[in-house]
mmCIF file of C-alpha atoms in Angstrom:
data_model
loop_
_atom_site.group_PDB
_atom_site.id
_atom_site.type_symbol
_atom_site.label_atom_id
_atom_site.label_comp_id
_atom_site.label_asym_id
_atom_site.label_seq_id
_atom_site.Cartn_x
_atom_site.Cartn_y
_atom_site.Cartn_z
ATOM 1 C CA UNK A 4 29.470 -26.613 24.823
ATOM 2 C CA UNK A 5 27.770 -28.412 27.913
ATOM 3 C CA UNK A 6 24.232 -30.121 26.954
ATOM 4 C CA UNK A 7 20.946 -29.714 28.842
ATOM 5 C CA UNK A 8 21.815 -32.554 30.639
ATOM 6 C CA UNK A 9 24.820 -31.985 31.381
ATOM 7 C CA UNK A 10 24.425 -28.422 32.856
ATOM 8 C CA UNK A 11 20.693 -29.286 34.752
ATOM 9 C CA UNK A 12 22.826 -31.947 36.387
ATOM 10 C CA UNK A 13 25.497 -29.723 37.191
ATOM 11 C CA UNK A 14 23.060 -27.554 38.793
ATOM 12 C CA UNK A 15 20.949 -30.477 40.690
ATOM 13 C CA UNK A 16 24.603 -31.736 41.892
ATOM 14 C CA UNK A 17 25.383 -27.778 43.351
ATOM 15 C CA UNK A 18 22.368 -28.346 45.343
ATOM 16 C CA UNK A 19 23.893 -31.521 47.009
ATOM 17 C CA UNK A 20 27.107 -29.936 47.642
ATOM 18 C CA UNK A 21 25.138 -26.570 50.110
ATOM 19 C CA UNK A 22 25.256 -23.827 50.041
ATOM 20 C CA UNK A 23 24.416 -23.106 46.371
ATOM 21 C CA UNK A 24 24.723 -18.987 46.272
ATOM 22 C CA UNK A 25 23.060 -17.637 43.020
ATOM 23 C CA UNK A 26 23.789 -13.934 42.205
ATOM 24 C CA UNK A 27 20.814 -12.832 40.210
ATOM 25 C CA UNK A 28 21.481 -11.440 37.011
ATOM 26 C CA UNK A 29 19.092 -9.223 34.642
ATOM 27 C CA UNK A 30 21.006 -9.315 31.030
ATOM 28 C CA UNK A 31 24.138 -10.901 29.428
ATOM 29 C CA UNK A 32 26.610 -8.328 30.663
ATOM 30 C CA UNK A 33 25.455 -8.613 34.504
ATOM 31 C CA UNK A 34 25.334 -12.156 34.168
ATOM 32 C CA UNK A 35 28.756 -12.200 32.733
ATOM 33 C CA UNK A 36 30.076 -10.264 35.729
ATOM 34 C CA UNK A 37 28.685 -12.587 37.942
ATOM 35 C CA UNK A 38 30.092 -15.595 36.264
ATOM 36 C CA UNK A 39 33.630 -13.862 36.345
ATOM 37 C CA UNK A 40 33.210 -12.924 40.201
ATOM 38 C CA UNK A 41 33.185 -16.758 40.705
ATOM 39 C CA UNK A 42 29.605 -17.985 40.290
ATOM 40 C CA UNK A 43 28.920 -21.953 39.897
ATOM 41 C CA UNK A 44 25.603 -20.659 38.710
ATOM 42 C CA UNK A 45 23.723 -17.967 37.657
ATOM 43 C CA UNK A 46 19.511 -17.281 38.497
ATOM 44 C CA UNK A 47 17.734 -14.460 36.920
ATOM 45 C CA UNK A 48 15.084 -12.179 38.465
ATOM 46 C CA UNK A 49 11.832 -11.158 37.014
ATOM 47 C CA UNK A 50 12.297 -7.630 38.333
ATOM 48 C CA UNK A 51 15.733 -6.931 37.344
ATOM 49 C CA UNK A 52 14.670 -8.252 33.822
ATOM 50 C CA UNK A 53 11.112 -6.333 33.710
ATOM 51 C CA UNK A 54 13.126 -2.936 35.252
ATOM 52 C CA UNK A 55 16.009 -3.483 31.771
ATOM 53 C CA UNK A 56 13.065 -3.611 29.924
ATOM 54 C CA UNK A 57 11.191 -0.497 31.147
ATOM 55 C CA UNK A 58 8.433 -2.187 32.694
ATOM 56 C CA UNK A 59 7.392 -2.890 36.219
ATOM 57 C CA UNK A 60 7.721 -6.312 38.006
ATOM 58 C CA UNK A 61 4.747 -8.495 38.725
ATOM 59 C CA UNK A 62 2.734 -8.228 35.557
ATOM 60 C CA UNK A 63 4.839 -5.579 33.457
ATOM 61 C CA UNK A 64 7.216 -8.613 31.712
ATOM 62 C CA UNK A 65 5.671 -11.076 28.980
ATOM 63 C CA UNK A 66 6.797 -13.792 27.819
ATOM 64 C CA UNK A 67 8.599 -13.002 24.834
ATOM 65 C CA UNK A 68 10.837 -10.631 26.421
ATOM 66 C CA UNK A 69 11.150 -12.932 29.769
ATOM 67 C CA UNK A 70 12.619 -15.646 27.216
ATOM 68 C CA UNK A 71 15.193 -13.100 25.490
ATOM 69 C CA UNK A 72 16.637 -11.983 28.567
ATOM 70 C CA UNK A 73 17.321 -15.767 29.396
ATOM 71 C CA UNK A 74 18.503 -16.701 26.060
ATOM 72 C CA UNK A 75 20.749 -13.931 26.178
ATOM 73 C CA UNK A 76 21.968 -14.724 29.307
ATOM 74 C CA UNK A 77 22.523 -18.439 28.755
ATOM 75 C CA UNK A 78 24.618 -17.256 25.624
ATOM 76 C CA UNK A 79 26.982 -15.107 27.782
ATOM 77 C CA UNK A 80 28.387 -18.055 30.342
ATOM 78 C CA UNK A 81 29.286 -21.713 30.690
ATOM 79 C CA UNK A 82 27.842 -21.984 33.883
ATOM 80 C CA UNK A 83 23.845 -23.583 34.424
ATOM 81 C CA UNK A 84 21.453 -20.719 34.535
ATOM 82 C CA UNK A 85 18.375 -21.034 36.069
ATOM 83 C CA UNK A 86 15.196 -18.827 34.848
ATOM 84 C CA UNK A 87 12.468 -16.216 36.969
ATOM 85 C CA UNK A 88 9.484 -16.948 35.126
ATOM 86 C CA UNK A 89 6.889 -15.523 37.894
ATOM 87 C CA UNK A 90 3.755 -17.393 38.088
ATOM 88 C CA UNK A 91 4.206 -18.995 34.180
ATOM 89 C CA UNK A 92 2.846 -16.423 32.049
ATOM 90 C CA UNK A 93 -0.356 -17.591 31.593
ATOM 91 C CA UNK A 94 0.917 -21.337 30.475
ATOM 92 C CA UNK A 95 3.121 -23.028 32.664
ATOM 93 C CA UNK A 96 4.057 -25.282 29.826
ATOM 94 C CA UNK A 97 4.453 -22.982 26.869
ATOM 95 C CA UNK A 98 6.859 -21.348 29.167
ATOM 96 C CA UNK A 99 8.626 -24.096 30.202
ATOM 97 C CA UNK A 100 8.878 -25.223 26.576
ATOM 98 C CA UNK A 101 10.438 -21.873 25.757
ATOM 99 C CA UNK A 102 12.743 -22.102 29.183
ATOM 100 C CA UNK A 103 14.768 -24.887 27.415
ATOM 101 C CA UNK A 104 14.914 -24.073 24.131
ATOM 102 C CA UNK A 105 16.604 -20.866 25.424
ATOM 103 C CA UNK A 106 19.503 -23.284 27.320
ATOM 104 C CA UNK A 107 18.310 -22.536 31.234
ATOM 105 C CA UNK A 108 18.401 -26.003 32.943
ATOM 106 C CA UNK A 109 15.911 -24.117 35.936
ATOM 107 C CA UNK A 110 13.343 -22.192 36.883
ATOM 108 C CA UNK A 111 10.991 -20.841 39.863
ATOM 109 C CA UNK A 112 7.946 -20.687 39.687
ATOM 110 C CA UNK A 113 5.412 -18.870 41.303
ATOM 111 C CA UNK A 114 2.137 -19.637 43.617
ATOM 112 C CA UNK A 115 0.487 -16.588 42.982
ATOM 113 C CA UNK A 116 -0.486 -14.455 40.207
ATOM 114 C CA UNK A 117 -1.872 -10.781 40.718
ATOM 115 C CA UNK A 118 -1.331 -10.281 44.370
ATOM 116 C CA UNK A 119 -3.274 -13.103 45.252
ATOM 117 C CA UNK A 120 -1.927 -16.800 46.451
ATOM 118 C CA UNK A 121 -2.741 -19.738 44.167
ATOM 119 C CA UNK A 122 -4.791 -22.681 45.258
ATOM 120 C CA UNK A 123 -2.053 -24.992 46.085
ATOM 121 C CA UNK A 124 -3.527 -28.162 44.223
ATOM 122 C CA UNK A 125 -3.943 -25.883 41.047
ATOM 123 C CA UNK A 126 -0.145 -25.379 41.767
ATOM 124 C CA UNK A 127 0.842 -28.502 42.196
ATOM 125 C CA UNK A 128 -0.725 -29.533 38.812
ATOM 126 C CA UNK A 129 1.245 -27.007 37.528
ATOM 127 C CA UNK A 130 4.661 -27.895 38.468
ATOM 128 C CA UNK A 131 3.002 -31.789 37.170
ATOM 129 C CA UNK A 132 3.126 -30.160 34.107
ATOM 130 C CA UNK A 133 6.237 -28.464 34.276
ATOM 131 C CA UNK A 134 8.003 -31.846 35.478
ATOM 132 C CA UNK A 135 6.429 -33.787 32.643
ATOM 133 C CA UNK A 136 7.892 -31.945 30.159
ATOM 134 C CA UNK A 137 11.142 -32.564 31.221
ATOM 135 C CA UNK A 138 12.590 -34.600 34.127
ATOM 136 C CA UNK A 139 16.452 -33.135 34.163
ATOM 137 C CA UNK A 140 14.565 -29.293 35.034
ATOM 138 C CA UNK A 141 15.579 -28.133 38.418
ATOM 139 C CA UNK A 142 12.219 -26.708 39.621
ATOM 140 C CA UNK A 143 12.419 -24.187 42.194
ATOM 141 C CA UNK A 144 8.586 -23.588 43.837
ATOM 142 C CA UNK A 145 8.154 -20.588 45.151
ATOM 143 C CA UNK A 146 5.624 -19.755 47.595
ATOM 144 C CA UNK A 147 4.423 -16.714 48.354
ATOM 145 C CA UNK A 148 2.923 -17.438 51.965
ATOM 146 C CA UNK A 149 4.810 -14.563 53.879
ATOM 147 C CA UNK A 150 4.691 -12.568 51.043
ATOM 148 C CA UNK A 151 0.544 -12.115 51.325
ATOM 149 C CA UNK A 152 0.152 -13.605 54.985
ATOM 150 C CA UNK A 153 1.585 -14.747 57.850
ATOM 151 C CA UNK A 154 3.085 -17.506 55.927
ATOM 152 C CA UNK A 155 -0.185 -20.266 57.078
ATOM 153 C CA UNK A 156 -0.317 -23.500 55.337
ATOM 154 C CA UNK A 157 3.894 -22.953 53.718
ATOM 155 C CA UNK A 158 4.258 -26.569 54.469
ATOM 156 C CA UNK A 159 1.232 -28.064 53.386
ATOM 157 C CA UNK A 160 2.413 -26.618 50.310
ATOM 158 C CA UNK A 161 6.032 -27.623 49.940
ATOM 159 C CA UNK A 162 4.134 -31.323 50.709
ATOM 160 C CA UNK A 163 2.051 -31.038 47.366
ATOM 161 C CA UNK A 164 4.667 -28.935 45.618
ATOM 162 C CA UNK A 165 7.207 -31.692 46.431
ATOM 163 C CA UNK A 166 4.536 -34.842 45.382
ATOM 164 C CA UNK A 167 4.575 -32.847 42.158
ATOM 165 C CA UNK A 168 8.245 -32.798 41.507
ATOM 166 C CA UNK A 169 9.434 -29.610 42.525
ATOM 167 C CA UNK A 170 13.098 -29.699 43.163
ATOM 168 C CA UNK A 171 13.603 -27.148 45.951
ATOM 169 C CA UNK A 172 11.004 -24.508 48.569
ATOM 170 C CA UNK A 173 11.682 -21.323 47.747
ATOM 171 C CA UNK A 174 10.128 -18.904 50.379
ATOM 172 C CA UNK A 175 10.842 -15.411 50.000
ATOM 173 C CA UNK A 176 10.187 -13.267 52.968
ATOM 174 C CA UNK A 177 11.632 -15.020 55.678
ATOM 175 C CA UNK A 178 15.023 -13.841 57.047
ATOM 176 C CA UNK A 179 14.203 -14.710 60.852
ATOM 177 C CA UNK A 180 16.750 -17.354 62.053
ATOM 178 C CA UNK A 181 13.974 -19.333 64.148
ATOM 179 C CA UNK A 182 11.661 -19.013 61.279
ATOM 180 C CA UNK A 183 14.202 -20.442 58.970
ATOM 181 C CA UNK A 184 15.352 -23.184 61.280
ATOM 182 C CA UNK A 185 11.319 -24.383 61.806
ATOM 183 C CA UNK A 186 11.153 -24.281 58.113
ATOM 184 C CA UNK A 187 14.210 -26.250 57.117
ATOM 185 C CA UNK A 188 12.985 -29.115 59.755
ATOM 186 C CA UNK A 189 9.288 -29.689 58.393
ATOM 187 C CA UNK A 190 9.907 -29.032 54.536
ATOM 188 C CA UNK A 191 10.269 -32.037 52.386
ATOM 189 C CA UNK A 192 12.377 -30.487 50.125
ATOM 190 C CA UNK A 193 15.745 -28.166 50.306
ATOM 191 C CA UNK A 194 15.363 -24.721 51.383
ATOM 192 C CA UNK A 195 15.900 -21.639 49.682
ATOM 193 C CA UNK A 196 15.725 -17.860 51.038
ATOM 194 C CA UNK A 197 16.122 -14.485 49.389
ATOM 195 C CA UNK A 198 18.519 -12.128 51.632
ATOM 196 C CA UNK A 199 19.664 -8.998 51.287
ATOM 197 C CA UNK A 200 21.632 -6.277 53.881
ATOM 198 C CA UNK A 201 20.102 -7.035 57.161
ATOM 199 C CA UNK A 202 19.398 -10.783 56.682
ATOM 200 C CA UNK A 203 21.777 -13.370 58.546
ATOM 201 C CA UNK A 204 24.899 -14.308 56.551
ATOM 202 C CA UNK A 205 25.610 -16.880 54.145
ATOM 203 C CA UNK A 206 27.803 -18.825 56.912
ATOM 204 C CA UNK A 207 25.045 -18.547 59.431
ATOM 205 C CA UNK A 208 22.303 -19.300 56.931
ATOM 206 C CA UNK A 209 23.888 -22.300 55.897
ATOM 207 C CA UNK A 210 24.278 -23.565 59.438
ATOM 208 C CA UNK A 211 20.397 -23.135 60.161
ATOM 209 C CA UNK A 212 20.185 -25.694 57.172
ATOM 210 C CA UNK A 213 19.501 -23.755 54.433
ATOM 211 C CA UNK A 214 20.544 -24.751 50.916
ATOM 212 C CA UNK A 215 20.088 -22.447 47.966
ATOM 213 C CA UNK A 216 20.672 -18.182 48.692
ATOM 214 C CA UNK A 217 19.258 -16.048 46.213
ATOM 215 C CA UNK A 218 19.538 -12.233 46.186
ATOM 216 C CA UNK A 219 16.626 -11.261 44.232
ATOM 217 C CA UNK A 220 16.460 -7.934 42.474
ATOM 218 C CA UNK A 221 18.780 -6.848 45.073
ATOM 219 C CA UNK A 222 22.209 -6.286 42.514
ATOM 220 C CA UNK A 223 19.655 -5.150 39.779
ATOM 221 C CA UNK A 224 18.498 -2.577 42.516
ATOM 222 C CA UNK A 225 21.753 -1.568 43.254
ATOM 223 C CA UNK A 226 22.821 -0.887 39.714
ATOM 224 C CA UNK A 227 20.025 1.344 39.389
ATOM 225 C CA UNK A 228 20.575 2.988 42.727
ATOM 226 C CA UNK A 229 23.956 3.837 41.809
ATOM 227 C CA UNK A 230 23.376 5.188 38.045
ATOM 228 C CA UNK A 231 20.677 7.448 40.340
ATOM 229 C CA UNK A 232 22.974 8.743 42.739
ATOM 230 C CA UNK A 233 25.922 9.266 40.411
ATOM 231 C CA UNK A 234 23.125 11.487 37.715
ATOM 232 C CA UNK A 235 22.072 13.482 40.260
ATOM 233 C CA UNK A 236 25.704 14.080 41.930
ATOM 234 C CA UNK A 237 27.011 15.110 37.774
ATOM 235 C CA UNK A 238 23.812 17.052 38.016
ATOM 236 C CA UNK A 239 23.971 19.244 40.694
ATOM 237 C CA UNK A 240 27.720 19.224 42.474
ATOM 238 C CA UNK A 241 29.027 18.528 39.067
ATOM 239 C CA UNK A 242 31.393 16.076 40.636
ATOM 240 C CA UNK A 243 31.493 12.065 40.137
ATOM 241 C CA UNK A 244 32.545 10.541 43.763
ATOM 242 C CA UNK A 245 29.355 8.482 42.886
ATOM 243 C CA UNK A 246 31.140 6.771 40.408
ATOM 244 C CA UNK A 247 34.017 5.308 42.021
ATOM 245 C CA UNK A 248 32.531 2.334 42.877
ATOM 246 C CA UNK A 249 32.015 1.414 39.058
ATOM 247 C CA UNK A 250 33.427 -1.228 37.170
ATOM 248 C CA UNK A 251 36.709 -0.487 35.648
ATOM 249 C CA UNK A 252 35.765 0.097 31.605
ATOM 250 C CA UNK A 253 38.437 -2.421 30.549
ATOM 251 C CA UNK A 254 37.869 -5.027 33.131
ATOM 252 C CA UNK A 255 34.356 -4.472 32.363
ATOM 253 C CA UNK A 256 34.870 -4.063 28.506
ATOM 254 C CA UNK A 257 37.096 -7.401 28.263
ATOM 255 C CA UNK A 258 33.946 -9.704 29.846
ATOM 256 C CA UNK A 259 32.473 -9.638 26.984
ATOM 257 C CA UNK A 260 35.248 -10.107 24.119
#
């Protein structure tokens, strides 16, 4: 078995070698899946975890339960896994704490916290924290500046987040090639985006400079979506066309062995 150090530099080297392309996975058998569909490494998402656990995103997950899902996730590959802990549940460095104990060798974490943007020096002292607790951690900041605005003041950020010792700018959002390309050239630190059907490809995202693609809740979503359309098709035609798209049960089945 790999050691923290070991797999948080595996995952700091992935970000040297671009693009890094992280599937985002919500529990041990998705993340599994991912890992056999050729990962390098694995992120979680916050929603996809808070929607296994029958709560809503953004406020719905704790801590507790955040942690589980990544120690249960970690358990199920070899690969690094990197951990969606929102805005730190309430202690950045509690959470952080718990983060490594449960093997991820990452994490993003959030600028704001109930809808509302975080001062940015209050952030900043928070990824402080987060760095000081261990200096192998891949921190991915996330800021939430096109999220709640018109994305004002995303660089004066990534400046403070990067004195701090984030890692990587993680600024969901934007999908706008020019927008992309402006923010790549002023950011101090690597790029990621979040993408999903619509946004520019991973070949043309990686020639506007970007480094890290994430998917979000996006696979999560489309789990759900499916097990949706595939009740209501058993539950009305009676017939299962839905379902074709599914995993094969032994394929599926023999992941996890």
């Amino acid at each position: 078995m790999s050691s923290h150090v070991e797999l948080a530099r595996r995952l700091r080297a992935l970000h040297e070698r671009p693009p890094l392309v992280l599937p985002n996975a919500w529990d041990a058998g998705s993340a599994r899946a991912i890992e056999a569909a050729g990962a390098a490494a694995i992120a979680t998402t916050s929603a996809g975890v808070s929607w296994a656990a029958g709560v809503a995103d953004a406020g719905g997950l704790d801590r507790t339960a955040a942690i589980a899902a990544v120690r249960a996730i970690v358990a199920a590959v070899s690969v690094p896994v990197t951990a969606d802990v929102e805005s730190g549940y309430g202690d950045v460095e509690a959470t952080v704490a718990d983060v490594i104990e449960a093997g991820a060798v990452g994490l993003n974490l959030e600028d704001s916290s109930g809808g509302s943007l975080i001062d940015p020096a209050l952030q900043a002292e928070r990824i402080a924290a987060a760095r000081a607790i261990d200096r192998e951690l891949v921190i991915n900041a996330r800021t939430d500046t096109y999220l709640f605005g018109d994305g004002s003041g995303t660089i004066e950020r990534a400046k403070l987040y990067a004195e701090a010792g984030a890692d990587v700018l993680f600024v969901p959002g934007v999908v706008d090639p020019a927008t992309i390309r402006e923010l790549v050239a002023a950011s101090p630190l690597p790029l990621n985006v979040m993408v999903g059907p619509g946004a520019p490809s991973v070949a043309e995202l990686t020639a506007l400079g970007v480094t890290r693609i994430s998917v979000g809740p996006a696979i999560t979503a489309g789990a759900y979506g499916l097990a949706a359309a595939a009740a209501k098709e058993l539950l009305t035609s009676g017939t299962y066309e839905a379902l074709s798209t599914a995993a094969e049960f032994g394929k599926l089945n023999s992941l996890l062995r």
